[in-house]
Amino acid sequence: MNAAPTPRRAVLATAASATAALVAGCGDGGGDAPAATVSPAPTAPGTPPDPTDSASASAPGAGELARTADIPSGGGLILKERKVVVTQPEDGEFKAFSAVCTHQGCIVATVDNGTINCACHGSRFRITDGSVARGPATRPLPGEQITVTGDGIRLA
Ligand code: FES
């Protein structure tokens, strides 16, 4: 009996060659393909920021919302991606609220003159407690629990 080469083996060999060619092709850059995906995380996961490292002093560490130095006294910082606004009504006193306007759900736009301001229809909320300073919103911004450890501000 004559044993012919198994077609299955030939198919596997061809598939392996094709896969190798695809992998090699991916490494060639491809001209206008993006070079890399840039992560917004400023530090590697699991690497706590070194408080003595001036390069990382202003960047929030892993899991942090912000650094205390990022929050102006008498003002605040809107973290749109986290949908949180952190305020500092008095020196060293930090508060956080939802950044989602209670009127129709826009993300608040600015913090100035003691209020968190929504650009959609003009509502303003006090940086001290999130209460409504000006409508059309009628409900305060819900508070968010935060902890401040050293220079880092985290959601509790
Ligand atoms: Fe903010 Fe209307 S959604 S004022």
CSV table of C-alpha atoms and ligand atoms in Angstrom, one decimal:
chain,number,residue,atom,x,y,z
A,1,MET,CA,0.0,0.0,0.0
A,2,ASN,CA,1.3,3.4,-0.9
A,3,ALA,CA,1.1,6.0,1.8
A,4,ALA,CA,0.5,9.5,0.3
A,5,PRO,CA,1.4,12.5,2.4
A,6,THR,CA,-1.5,13.5,4.5
A,7,PRO,CA,-3.3,16.6,3.3
A,8,ARG,CA,-3.8,17.7,6.9
A,9,ARG,CA,-0.1,18.0,7.5
A,10,ALA,CA,0.3,20.1,4.4
A,11,VAL,CA,-2.5,22.4,5.5
A,12,LEU,CA,-0.9,22.9,8.9
A,13,ALA,CA,2.5,23.7,7.3
A,14,THR,CA,0.8,26.2,5.1
A,15,ALA,CA,-1.1,27.8,7.9
A,16,ALA,CA,2.1,28.1,10.0
A,17,SER,CA,3.9,29.8,7.1
A,18,ALA,CA,1.1,32.2,6.6
A,19,THR,CA,1.0,33.1,10.3
A,20,ALA,CA,4.7,33.7,10.4
A,21,ALA,CA,4.3,36.0,7.4
A,22,LEU,CA,1.5,38.0,9.1
A,23,VAL,CA,3.5,38.3,12.3
A,24,ALA,CA,6.6,39.5,10.4
A,25,GLY,CA,4.4,42.0,8.5
A,26,CYS,CA,3.0,43.5,11.7
A,27,GLY,CA,6.5,44.4,12.8
A,28,ASP,CA,7.3,46.4,9.7
A,29,GLY,CA,5.4,49.4,10.8
A,30,GLY,CA,3.1,49.7,7.8
A,31,GLY,CA,3.7,53.3,7.1
A,32,ASP,CA,0.9,55.4,8.5
A,33,ALA,CA,-0.2,53.0,11.3
A,34,PRO,CA,-0.1,54.4,14.8
A,35,ALA,CA,3.2,53.7,16.5
A,36,ALA,CA,1.7,52.8,19.8
A,37,THR,CA,-1.2,53.3,22.1
A,38,VAL,CA,-0.3,55.8,24.7
A,39,SER,CA,-1.7,55.0,28.1
A,40,PRO,CA,-3.0,58.0,30.2
A,41,ALA,CA,-1.6,56.4,33.3
A,42,PRO,CA,1.4,58.4,34.4
A,43,THR,CA,3.0,55.7,36.3
A,44,ALA,CA,3.4,51.9,35.8
A,45,PRO,CA,0.7,49.9,37.6
A,46,GLY,CA,1.7,48.9,41.1
A,47,THR,CA,4.4,51.5,41.2
A,48,PRO,CA,3.7,54.1,43.9
A,49,PRO,CA,4.9,57.6,43.1
A,50,ASP,CA,8.1,58.6,44.8
A,51,PRO,CA,7.3,61.8,46.8
A,52,THR,CA,10.9,62.9,46.5
A,53,ASP,CA,10.8,62.6,42.7
A,54,SER,CA,10.1,66.0,41.4
A,55,ALA,CA,9.2,64.6,37.9
A,56,SER,CA,6.2,62.8,39.4
A,57,ALA,CA,5.3,65.4,42.1
A,58,SER,CA,2.5,66.9,40.0
A,59,ALA,CA,1.2,63.8,38.3
A,60,PRO,CA,-1.3,61.7,40.1
A,61,GLY,CA,-0.1,58.2,41.0
A,62,ALA,CA,-1.9,55.0,40.2
A,63,GLY,CA,-5.4,55.1,41.6
A,64,GLU,CA,-5.2,58.8,42.5
A,65,LEU,CA,-7.7,61.3,41.3
A,66,ALA,CA,-5.3,64.2,41.6
A,67,ARG,CA,-2.5,65.7,43.6
A,68,THR,CA,-3.4,68.3,46.2
A,69,ALA,CA,-1.2,70.8,44.4
A,70,ASP,CA,-3.4,70.5,41.3
A,71,ILE,CA,-6.4,71.8,43.2
A,72,PRO,CA,-6.4,75.6,43.5
A,73,SER,CA,-7.4,77.0,46.8
A,74,GLY,CA,-10.8,78.6,46.5
A,75,GLY,CA,-11.3,76.7,43.3
A,76,GLY,CA,-11.4,73.2,41.9
A,77,LEU,CA,-10.4,70.8,39.2
A,78,ILE,CA,-12.8,68.9,37.0
A,79,LEU,CA,-11.8,65.4,36.1
A,80,LYS,CA,-14.0,64.8,33.1
A,81,GLU,CA,-13.0,61.2,32.5
A,82,ARG,CA,-13.7,60.3,36.1
A,83,LYS,CA,-16.8,62.5,36.2
A,84,VAL,CA,-15.6,64.0,39.4
A,85,VAL,CA,-14.8,67.6,40.5
A,86,VAL,CA,-12.5,68.1,43.4
A,87,THR,CA,-12.6,71.5,45.2
A,88,GLN,CA,-10.5,73.2,47.8
A,89,PRO,CA,-12.9,75.8,49.4
A,90,GLU,CA,-10.3,76.6,52.1
A,91,ASP,CA,-6.6,75.9,52.2
A,92,GLY,CA,-6.1,72.2,52.9
A,93,GLU,CA,-9.8,71.4,52.9
A,94,PHE,CA,-10.7,69.1,49.9
A,95,LYS,CA,-14.1,68.1,48.7
A,96,ALA,CA,-15.4,66.1,45.8
A,97,PHE,CA,-18.6,66.0,43.9
A,98,SER,CA,-20.1,64.3,40.9
A,99,ALA,CA,-19.2,66.4,37.8
A,100,VAL,CA,-22.5,65.4,36.2
A,101,CYS,CA,-24.9,68.3,36.3
A,102,THR,CA,-28.2,67.5,38.0
A,103,HIS,CA,-30.2,69.5,35.5
A,104,GLN,CA,-29.8,67.4,32.3
A,105,GLY,CA,-26.6,65.5,32.8
A,106,CYS,CA,-23.9,67.6,31.1
A,107,ILE,CA,-20.4,67.4,32.6
A,108,VAL,CA,-19.7,70.6,34.4
A,109,ALA,CA,-17.3,72.9,32.5
A,110,THR,CA,-15.5,75.3,34.8
A,111,VAL,CA,-14.8,76.2,38.4
A,112,ASP,CA,-14.5,79.9,39.3
A,113,ASN,CA,-15.7,82.5,41.7
A,114,GLY,CA,-16.6,79.8,44.2
A,115,THR,CA,-18.9,77.9,42.0
A,116,ILE,CA,-18.8,74.8,39.7
A,117,ASN,CA,-20.4,75.8,36.5
A,118,CYS,CA,-22.3,74.0,33.9
A,119,ALA,CA,-22.0,75.5,30.4
A,120,CYS,CA,-25.1,73.7,29.0
A,121,HIS,CA,-27.8,75.9,30.6
A,122,GLY,CA,-25.8,78.0,33.1
A,123,SER,CA,-26.4,76.1,36.4
A,124,ARG,CA,-23.9,76.9,39.2
A,125,PHE,CA,-23.0,74.8,42.2
A,126,ARG,CA,-21.1,76.0,45.3
A,127,ILE,CA,-17.6,74.5,45.8
A,128,THR,CA,-18.2,74.2,49.5
A,129,ASP,CA,-21.1,71.7,49.4
A,130,GLY,CA,-22.3,71.3,45.8
A,131,SER,CA,-25.5,73.1,46.5
A,132,VAL,CA,-27.2,75.0,43.8
A,133,ALA,CA,-26.1,78.7,43.5
A,134,ARG,CA,-28.0,79.3,40.3
A,135,GLY,CA,-30.5,77.2,38.3
A,136,PRO,CA,-32.0,75.8,36.2
A,137,ALA,CA,-30.7,72.9,38.3
A,138,THR,CA,-32.7,72.4,41.5
A,139,ARG,CA,-30.7,69.6,43.1
A,140,PRO,CA,-27.1,69.8,44.4
A,141,LEU,CA,-24.2,67.9,42.9
A,142,PRO,CA,-23.9,64.6,44.9
A,143,GLY,CA,-20.9,64.5,47.1
A,144,GLU,CA,-18.1,61.9,46.5
A,145,GLN,CA,-16.1,60.4,49.3
A,146,ILE,CA,-12.4,61.1,49.0
A,147,THR,CA,-9.3,60.5,51.1
A,148,VAL,CA,-6.3,62.7,51.1
A,149,THR,CA,-3.1,60.9,51.9
A,150,GLY,CA,0.0,63.0,51.7
A,151,ASP,CA,-0.2,64.8,48.4
A,152,GLY,CA,-2.6,62.3,46.9
A,153,ILE,CA,-6.4,62.5,46.6
A,154,ARG,CA,-8.3,59.3,46.0
A,155,LEU,CA,-11.9,58.2,45.9
A,156,ALA,CA,-12.7,56.5,49.2
B,1,FES,FE1,-26.3,71.6,33.4
B,1,FES,FE2,-28.6,72.1,32.1
B,1,FES,S1,-27.3,70.3,32.0
B,1,FES,S2,-27.4,73.4,33.4
